[in-house]
Short mmCIF file of C-alpha atoms in Angstrom, two decimals:
data_model
loop_
_atom_site.label_atom_id
_atom_site.label_comp_id
_atom_site.label_asym_id
_atom_site.label_seq_id
_atom_site.Cartn_x
_atom_site.Cartn_y
_atom_site.Cartn_z
CA MET A 238 -2.74 28.00 10.14
CA SER A 239 -3.46 26.92 13.74
CA ILE A 240 -1.96 24.66 16.39
CA SER A 241 -4.06 21.69 17.48
CA PRO A 242 -4.62 21.87 21.28
CA ASN A 243 -2.20 19.80 23.32
CA SER A 244 -0.52 18.40 20.23
CA GLY A 245 2.13 20.69 18.81
CA VAL A 246 0.75 19.81 15.33
CA LEU A 247 0.48 22.74 12.93
CA LEU A 248 -2.90 22.44 11.20
CA TYR A 249 -2.69 23.99 7.73
CA PRO A 250 -6.00 24.75 5.98
CA ARG A 251 -4.59 23.39 2.74
CA LEU A 252 -3.94 19.98 4.25
CA ARG A 253 -6.87 17.64 4.90
CA LYS A 254 -7.63 15.61 7.98
CA SER A 255 -8.57 11.98 7.78
CA PRO A 256 -12.18 11.14 8.77
CA PHE A 257 -10.53 9.35 11.76
CA PHE A 258 -8.07 12.16 12.60
CA TYR A 259 -9.47 13.19 15.95
CA ALA A 260 -10.30 9.60 17.00
CA SER A 261 -6.87 8.28 16.22
CA ARG A 262 -5.20 11.25 17.97
CA ARG A 263 -6.55 10.02 21.31
CA HIS A 264 -4.01 7.23 21.17
CA GLY A 265 -1.03 9.55 21.18
CA VAL A 266 0.30 9.97 17.65
CA GLY A 267 4.13 10.10 17.76
CA LEU A 268 4.76 11.37 14.21
CA TYR A 269 2.71 12.76 11.35
CA SER A 270 3.61 12.95 7.69
CA VAL A 271 1.54 14.17 4.73
CA TYR A 272 0.05 11.64 2.28
CA ASN A 273 -2.37 12.54 -0.48
CA HIS A 274 -2.52 16.11 0.91
CA THR A 275 -3.79 14.69 4.18
CA TYR A 276 -2.28 14.36 7.67
CA HIS A 277 -0.98 10.82 8.07
CA ALA A 278 -0.37 9.22 11.45
CA ARG A 279 2.95 7.35 10.92
CA HIS A 280 3.43 5.86 14.40
CA TYR A 281 2.43 6.23 18.02
CA GLY A 282 5.83 6.41 19.70
CA ASP A 283 7.20 2.87 19.49
CA PRO A 284 7.55 1.50 15.94
CA ILE A 285 9.20 -1.74 17.20
CA GLY A 286 6.42 -2.37 19.64
CA GLU A 287 3.88 -1.73 16.88
CA TYR A 288 5.71 -4.24 14.66
CA TRP A 289 5.36 -6.99 17.30
CA ALA A 290 1.72 -6.04 18.01
CA LEU A 291 1.02 -6.57 14.31
CA LEU A 292 2.80 -9.92 14.16
CA GLU A 293 1.34 -11.39 17.35
CA GLY A 294 -2.07 -9.74 17.92
CA VAL A 295 -4.42 -7.31 16.17
CA THR A 296 -3.92 -3.70 15.20
CA LEU A 297 -6.06 -0.76 14.03
CA TRP A 298 -4.77 1.81 11.53
CA ASP A 299 -6.06 5.18 10.43
CA VAL A 300 -5.56 4.94 6.67
CA GLY A 301 -8.10 7.58 5.70
CA VAL A 302 -5.28 9.06 3.59
CA GLU A 303 -6.03 6.29 1.06
CA ARG A 304 -8.29 8.50 -0.95
CA GLN A 305 -10.69 6.79 -3.38
CA VAL A 306 -11.16 7.58 -7.04
CA GLU A 307 -14.58 6.31 -8.00
CA ILE A 308 -15.32 5.49 -11.67
CA THR A 309 -18.90 4.81 -12.77
CA GLY A 310 -21.05 5.15 -15.86
CA PRO A 311 -21.73 3.23 -19.04
CA ASP A 312 -18.05 3.27 -20.13
CA ALA A 313 -16.61 2.71 -16.66
CA PHE A 314 -15.23 -0.78 -17.37
CA GLU A 315 -13.77 0.13 -20.73
CA PHE A 316 -12.16 3.26 -19.30
CA THR A 317 -10.74 1.60 -16.15
CA ASN A 318 -9.37 -1.25 -18.29
CA MET A 319 -7.48 1.36 -20.33
CA LEU A 320 -6.19 3.09 -17.18
CA VAL A 321 -4.21 0.03 -15.90
CA PRO A 322 -1.99 -2.56 -17.60
CA ARG A 323 -3.63 -5.46 -15.81
CA ASP A 324 -6.43 -7.24 -17.74
CA LEU A 325 -9.64 -6.43 -15.84
CA THR A 326 -11.68 -8.93 -17.85
CA LYS A 327 -10.17 -11.31 -15.29
CA CYS A 328 -11.46 -9.24 -12.37
CA LYS A 329 -14.86 -10.37 -11.05
CA VAL A 330 -17.41 -8.15 -9.44
CA GLY A 331 -16.53 -8.13 -5.75
CA GLN A 332 -12.87 -8.84 -6.43
CA CYS A 333 -9.85 -6.58 -5.62
CA LYS A 334 -6.63 -6.29 -7.61
CA TYR A 335 -3.29 -4.67 -7.00
CA VAL A 336 -2.66 -2.59 -10.09
CA PHE A 337 -0.42 0.05 -11.59
CA VAL A 338 -1.76 3.25 -13.20
CA THR A 339 0.75 3.79 -15.97
CA ALA A 340 1.61 6.93 -18.01
CA GLU A 341 2.11 7.04 -21.75
CA ASP A 342 5.82 6.47 -21.28
CA GLY A 343 5.28 3.46 -19.07
CA GLY A 344 6.10 5.26 -15.80
CA ILE A 345 4.06 4.44 -12.73
CA ILE A 346 1.61 7.13 -11.71
CA ASN A 347 0.20 5.17 -8.79
CA ASP A 348 -0.15 1.59 -7.47
CA PRO A 349 -3.60 1.44 -5.94
CA VAL A 350 -5.75 -1.48 -4.87
CA LEU A 351 -8.62 -1.62 -7.29
CA LEU A 352 -12.05 -2.72 -6.01
CA ARG A 353 -14.65 -3.80 -8.53
CA LEU A 354 -17.94 -3.05 -6.83
CA GLY A 355 -20.21 -3.58 -9.88
CA GLU A 356 -20.00 -4.23 -13.61
CA ASN A 357 -19.35 -0.50 -14.16
CA HIS A 358 -18.37 0.62 -10.69
CA PHE A 359 -14.75 0.79 -9.49
CA TRP A 360 -12.74 2.31 -6.65
CA LEU A 361 -9.08 2.99 -6.85
CA SER A 362 -7.72 3.06 -3.28
CA LEU A 363 -4.76 5.35 -3.90
CA ALA A 364 -1.13 5.40 -2.87
CA ASP A 365 0.46 8.80 -2.39
CA SER A 366 0.09 10.59 -5.74
CA ASP A 367 -2.60 12.52 -7.61
CA VAL A 368 -4.77 10.36 -9.82
CA LEU A 369 -8.17 12.07 -9.80
CA LEU A 370 -7.21 14.84 -12.28
CA TRP A 371 -5.24 12.41 -14.44
CA ALA A 372 -8.29 10.17 -14.78
CA LYS A 373 -10.67 13.05 -15.40
CA GLY A 374 -8.38 14.50 -18.04
CA LEU A 375 -8.04 11.21 -19.87
CA ALA A 376 -11.81 10.57 -19.78
CA HIS A 377 -12.51 14.06 -21.18
CA ASN A 378 -9.91 13.69 -23.92
CA LEU A 379 -11.18 10.25 -24.92
CA GLY A 380 -14.84 11.36 -24.86
CA MET A 381 -15.90 8.49 -22.64
CA ASP A 382 -19.23 8.37 -20.76
CA VAL A 383 -17.94 8.05 -17.22
CA GLN A 384 -18.30 9.88 -13.96
CA ILE A 385 -15.07 10.20 -11.99
CA ARG A 386 -15.06 11.66 -8.48
CA GLU A 387 -13.71 11.27 -4.98
CA PRO A 388 -16.48 9.82 -2.85
CA ASP A 389 -16.93 10.46 0.85
CA VAL A 390 -15.30 7.14 1.72
CA GLY A 391 -12.51 6.48 4.28
CA PRO A 392 -10.81 3.16 5.09
CA VAL A 393 -9.33 1.80 8.25
CA GLN A 394 -7.20 -1.34 8.46
CA VAL A 395 -7.61 -4.15 11.01
CA GLN A 396 -4.53 -6.27 10.69
CA GLY A 397 -2.75 -9.18 12.42
CA PRO A 398 -3.40 -12.84 13.27
CA LYS A 399 -6.22 -11.97 15.65
CA SER A 400 -7.94 -9.68 13.24
CA ARG A 401 -10.37 -12.53 12.44
CA ASP A 402 -11.64 -12.45 16.08
CA VAL A 403 -12.34 -8.73 16.03
CA MET A 404 -14.02 -8.95 12.60
CA VAL A 405 -16.26 -11.82 13.75
CA ASP A 406 -17.33 -9.77 16.80
CA LEU A 407 -18.14 -6.88 14.50
CA PHE A 408 -19.79 -8.71 11.57
CA GLY A 409 -20.49 -12.31 12.58
CA GLU A 410 -18.93 -15.57 11.42
CA SER A 411 -19.91 -14.99 7.79
CA ILE A 412 -17.13 -12.40 7.45
CA LEU A 413 -14.67 -15.27 7.44
CA ASP A 414 -16.14 -16.39 4.09
CA VAL A 415 -14.64 -13.39 2.32
CA PRO A 416 -11.71 -14.72 0.27
CA TYR A 417 -8.30 -13.09 0.01
CA TYR A 418 -8.51 -9.97 -2.15
CA TYR A 419 -12.28 -9.90 -2.31
CA ALA A 420 -14.76 -7.32 -0.87
CA ILE A 421 -18.33 -7.41 0.41
CA ASP A 422 -20.92 -4.85 1.42
CA ARG A 423 -21.99 -4.80 5.08
CA GLU A 424 -23.93 -2.66 7.55
CA LEU A 425 -22.43 -2.01 10.98
CA ASP A 426 -24.52 -0.13 13.62
CA GLY A 427 -26.35 1.75 10.87
CA MET A 428 -23.14 2.55 8.96
CA GLN A 429 -22.70 1.34 5.38
CA VAL A 430 -19.28 -0.18 4.79
CA VAL A 431 -17.30 -2.26 2.29
CA VAL A 432 -15.10 -4.88 3.86
CA SER A 433 -12.13 -6.27 1.92
CA ARG A 434 -9.58 -8.85 2.89
CA THR A 435 -6.58 -6.73 1.95
CA GLY A 436 -3.93 -4.73 3.75
CA TYR A 437 -0.44 -3.22 3.74
CA THR A 438 1.12 -5.97 5.81
CA ALA A 439 1.14 -9.44 4.14
CA GLU A 440 -0.41 -10.54 7.42
CA LEU A 441 -4.00 -11.71 7.82
CA GLY A 442 -6.05 -8.54 7.71
CA TYR A 443 -9.02 -6.54 6.55
CA GLU A 444 -9.86 -3.04 5.37
CA ILE A 445 -13.14 -1.41 6.25
CA TYR A 446 -14.24 1.30 3.81
CA LEU A 447 -16.75 3.61 5.39
CA HIS A 448 -19.42 5.44 3.37
CA ASN A 449 -20.33 8.92 4.68
CA ALA A 450 -16.95 8.96 6.37
CA GLY A 451 -17.00 12.67 7.05
CA ARG A 452 -20.06 12.10 9.20
CA ASP A 453 -19.40 8.66 10.76
CA GLY A 454 -15.60 8.43 10.97
CA VAL A 455 -15.38 8.76 14.75
CA LYS A 456 -18.37 6.45 15.24
CA LEU A 457 -16.72 3.71 13.20
CA TRP A 458 -13.43 4.07 15.03
CA ASP A 459 -15.08 3.85 18.39
CA THR A 460 -17.12 0.80 17.34
CA ILE A 461 -14.03 -1.09 16.22
CA TRP A 462 -12.09 0.00 19.27
CA GLU A 463 -14.71 -1.32 21.67
CA ALA A 464 -14.95 -4.60 19.80
CA GLY A 465 -11.17 -4.92 19.88
CA LYS A 466 -10.65 -4.36 23.62
CA PRO A 467 -11.23 -8.03 24.58
CA HIS A 468 -8.62 -8.98 21.99
CA ASP A 469 -6.01 -6.38 23.16
CA LEU A 470 -6.34 -4.32 20.03
CA LYS A 471 -3.47 -1.85 19.48
CA VAL A 472 -3.54 1.34 17.41
CA ILE A 473 -0.47 1.63 15.21
CA GLY A 474 0.70 3.36 12.05
CA PRO A 475 1.65 1.67 8.74
CA CYS A 476 4.32 -0.90 9.60
CA HIS A 477 7.09 -0.30 7.16
CA ILE A 478 9.26 -2.97 8.64
CA ARG A 479 6.67 -5.56 7.81
CA ARG A 480 5.92 -4.19 4.36
CA ILE A 481 9.63 -4.25 3.46
CA GLU A 482 9.93 -7.83 4.75
CA ALA A 483 6.96 -8.76 2.48
CA GLY A 484 8.28 -7.08 -0.67
CA ILE A 485 5.49 -4.47 -0.69
CA LEU A 486 6.54 -1.33 -2.58
CA SER A 487 5.96 2.27 -1.46
CA TRP A 488 5.03 4.88 -4.08
CA GLY A 489 7.42 7.86 -3.77
CA CYS A 490 10.21 5.69 -2.44
CA ASP A 491 10.56 2.50 -4.42
CA ILE A 492 8.36 3.49 -7.38
CA THR A 493 7.68 6.87 -8.97
CA TYR A 494 6.68 8.48 -12.23
CA ASP A 495 10.28 7.79 -13.40
CA THR A 496 10.20 4.01 -12.82
CA ASN A 497 8.44 1.41 -14.91
CA PRO A 498 6.99 -1.96 -13.86
CA PHE A 499 9.85 -3.96 -15.43
CA GLU A 500 12.43 -2.08 -13.37
CA VAL A 501 10.65 -2.80 -10.07
CA GLY A 502 10.08 -6.53 -10.60
CA TYR A 503 6.67 -6.58 -12.31
CA GLY A 504 6.36 -7.46 -15.98
CA PHE A 505 9.13 -9.99 -16.63
CA GLU A 506 8.44 -12.16 -13.55
CA LYS A 507 4.82 -11.21 -12.81
CA THR A 508 3.36 -10.93 -16.30
CA TRP A 509 -0.23 -10.62 -15.04
CA MET A 510 0.54 -7.09 -13.74
CA VAL A 511 1.52 -5.95 -17.23
CA ASP A 512 -0.49 -7.99 -19.68
CA LEU A 513 0.87 -7.00 -23.10
CA ASP A 514 -1.11 -9.82 -24.82
CA GLN A 515 -4.55 -8.45 -23.90
CA GLU A 516 -6.59 -6.78 -26.64
CA THR A 517 -7.08 -3.56 -24.71
CA ASP A 518 -4.76 -0.72 -25.77
CA PHE A 519 -4.15 0.51 -22.24
CA ILE A 520 -2.22 3.74 -21.54
CA GLY A 521 1.51 3.10 -21.90
CA LYS A 522 1.16 -0.26 -23.71
CA ALA A 523 3.35 0.74 -26.66
CA ALA A 524 6.04 2.10 -24.39
CA LEU A 525 6.01 -0.99 -22.16
CA ARG A 526 6.24 -3.25 -25.23
CA ARG A 527 9.31 -1.31 -26.33
CA ILE A 528 10.85 -1.49 -22.85
CA LYS A 529 10.29 -5.25 -22.66
CA SER A 530 11.79 -5.79 -26.10
CA GLU A 531 14.84 -3.57 -25.51
CA GLY A 532 15.44 -4.60 -21.89
CA ILE A 533 16.06 -2.41 -18.85
CA SER A 534 19.18 -0.71 -17.68
CA ARG A 535 18.48 -0.75 -13.95
CA LYS A 536 16.52 -2.83 -11.50
CA LEU A 537 15.12 -2.67 -7.93
CA VAL A 538 16.80 -5.40 -5.93
CA GLY A 539 16.63 -6.66 -2.38
CA VAL A 540 19.62 -6.00 -0.21
CA GLU A 541 20.92 -7.10 3.14
CA ILE A 542 23.03 -4.46 4.82
CA GLY A 543 25.63 -5.51 7.40
CA GLY A 544 26.74 -3.61 10.44
CA PRO A 545 24.68 -1.70 13.03
CA SER A 546 20.96 -1.16 12.80
CA VAL A 547 19.81 1.39 10.26
CA GLY A 548 16.59 2.01 12.20
CA SER A 549 12.93 1.21 11.78
CA PHE A 550 12.31 3.48 8.80
CA ASN A 551 9.53 5.45 10.39
CA ASP A 552 11.39 6.43 13.56
CA GLY A 553 12.32 9.86 12.30
CA GLU A 554 15.42 8.71 10.37
CA MET A 555 14.04 8.54 6.88
CA ILE A 556 16.72 6.56 5.12
CA ASP A 557 15.48 6.41 1.55
CA THR A 558 18.46 8.38 0.36
CA PHE A 559 21.33 6.05 1.22
CA ALA A 560 23.86 5.99 -1.62
CA VAL A 561 24.95 2.60 -3.06
CA HIS A 562 28.51 2.08 -4.25
CA ASP A 563 30.25 -0.88 -5.84
CA PRO A 564 33.18 -2.39 -3.81
CA HIS A 565 35.59 -0.01 -5.64
CA GLY A 566 33.75 3.09 -4.45
CA LEU A 567 31.85 4.01 -7.63
CA HIS A 568 28.44 5.52 -6.85
CA ILE A 569 25.93 3.35 -8.72
CA GLY A 570 22.51 3.81 -7.15
CA GLU A 571 20.33 4.54 -4.13
CA VAL A 572 18.65 2.54 -1.35
CA THR A 573 14.91 3.35 -1.75
CA SER A 574 13.67 1.75 1.50
CA ALA A 575 15.42 0.02 4.41
CA CYS A 576 14.98 -1.01 7.99
CA TYR A 577 16.27 -3.30 10.71
CA SER A 578 14.08 -6.36 10.89
CA PRO A 579 13.74 -7.53 14.52
CA ARG A 580 12.51 -10.95 13.39
CA LEU A 581 15.28 -11.54 10.79
CA GLU A 582 17.81 -9.76 13.01
CA ARG A 583 19.44 -7.94 10.14
CA ASN A 584 19.07 -4.81 8.00
CA ILE A 585 17.01 -5.30 4.85
CA GLY A 586 15.82 -3.07 2.05
CA TYR A 587 15.52 -2.32 -1.60
CA ALA A 588 18.04 -0.58 -3.85
CA MET A 589 17.86 0.68 -7.42
CA VAL A 590 21.05 -0.41 -9.16
CA PRO A 591 22.35 -0.76 -12.73
CA ILE A 592 21.40 -4.09 -14.32
CA ALA A 593 25.04 -5.25 -14.11
CA TYR A 594 24.65 -5.37 -10.31
CA HIS A 595 21.30 -7.12 -10.01
CA GLU A 596 22.54 -10.73 -9.67
CA LEU A 597 22.02 -12.44 -6.33
CA GLY A 598 25.19 -12.38 -4.29
CA THR A 599 26.53 -9.16 -5.76
CA GLU A 600 28.48 -7.30 -3.17
CA LEU A 601 27.77 -3.58 -2.59
CA VAL A 602 28.56 -0.80 -0.15
CA VAL A 603 25.80 1.40 1.31
CA ASP A 604 26.33 4.74 2.96
CA THR A 605 24.23 4.76 6.12
CA GLN A 606 23.94 7.12 9.09
CA HIS A 607 26.81 5.11 10.59
CA GLY A 608 29.06 5.43 7.50
CA PRO A 609 29.82 2.80 4.78
CA GLN A 610 28.31 -0.63 5.52
CA GLU A 611 28.76 -3.75 3.39
CA ALA A 612 25.72 -5.07 1.57
CA VAL A 613 24.74 -7.93 -0.69
CA VAL A 614 21.98 -8.45 -3.24
CA VAL A 615 19.44 -11.01 -2.05
CA GLU A 616 16.09 -12.45 -3.08
CA LYS A 617 12.97 -10.47 -2.29
CA PRO A 618 10.50 -10.65 -0.64
CA PHE A 619 12.45 -11.52 2.48
CA LEU A 620 9.59 -13.56 4.02
CA ASP A 621 6.65 -15.64 2.75
CA PRO A 622 7.05 -15.09 -1.00
CA THR A 623 3.83 -17.01 -1.85
CA LYS A 624 1.78 -14.91 0.67
CA ASP A 625 0.60 -17.97 2.58
CA ILE A 626 0.21 -15.94 5.80
CA PRO A 627 -2.52 -13.56 4.57
CA LYS A 628 -4.14 -16.20 2.42
CA ARG A 629 -4.50 -18.76 5.19
CA LEU A 630 -7.54 -18.25 7.45
CA ILE A 631 -8.13 -20.54 10.39
CA ARG A 632 -11.78 -20.11 11.37
CA ALA A 633 -11.23 -20.39 15.11
CA THR A 634 -8.40 -19.45 17.43
CA ALA A 635 -7.41 -21.07 20.67
#
């Protein structure tokens, strides 16, 4: 164990550093957490300022913690299609899909973005849980002809309404032809990258996946930073305020091994995420059929929480343990994520509650750092439910 110079950060040899760790540190990281066994820059001192920078300009994120599981080989498609409950026969080469990796009991092991790079070539861009060994164990047990590994690939995110301008300066006008949730191979100053029109924001944005990231991480960061200077590019951490507004879930908070897709709003309403009619006998299919037939006993709902601000989620007050009570004081559930939204001017979040309390308008009480605060069940996402903001791409800005 050592202390990074001029940082106060304890560097443990068992924790990894992102390919962009030293480059992103130049911008003054305010808080680290650990994500996929890797140091994760959460914010740079002003989460509210970062939120507005994302909404109004363009931002750069170190998301090298999104480790990739690469699946290749003759049986790669068949295996990957068994790994997730989404029907990948509907995923074209070059397309990306948000997917769940489900366990045999229907629980959610991870919720990565899947990139289909070839007929038998996939990346799973992971949330914060271990998938590599799960996938390798399944492949071995099933006797499938696949190669599963973690490639030397690291992503950064360029997000916000002016991201198009930075990306055009980097890659030319043709980058604007990439549709929402598609990916394309590109070369940038001798570096091989995959560019996808995805992100953790529900804003217009891109992810740049760098091959040979261990070697070229700082070079890519500096290249993007220089291209972004004319557009007032800001370096920020993952904006949890914006992801909560957008209804984006966080593994480890809103979803875990112990939750299933139906409980968190996928399956009944969004049947494409759990396609029980497909021919493939994916892992967890029997359990999820049973859960759908029997119904669920609890559900993740949107809540508005009255009273004073509960904070910005990533400002040091991790509030994913607020207890939820009914108006009579009975403890019935937990808030899994919450924040104060500066744009909506109210506290918003998600809560896991018994199914009897999931109806819109149901009144609740939430224990916050200020004490009990009244809450009500509301529709989620809180903004732009049809994702028009990230889907819309105006080719030129004023």
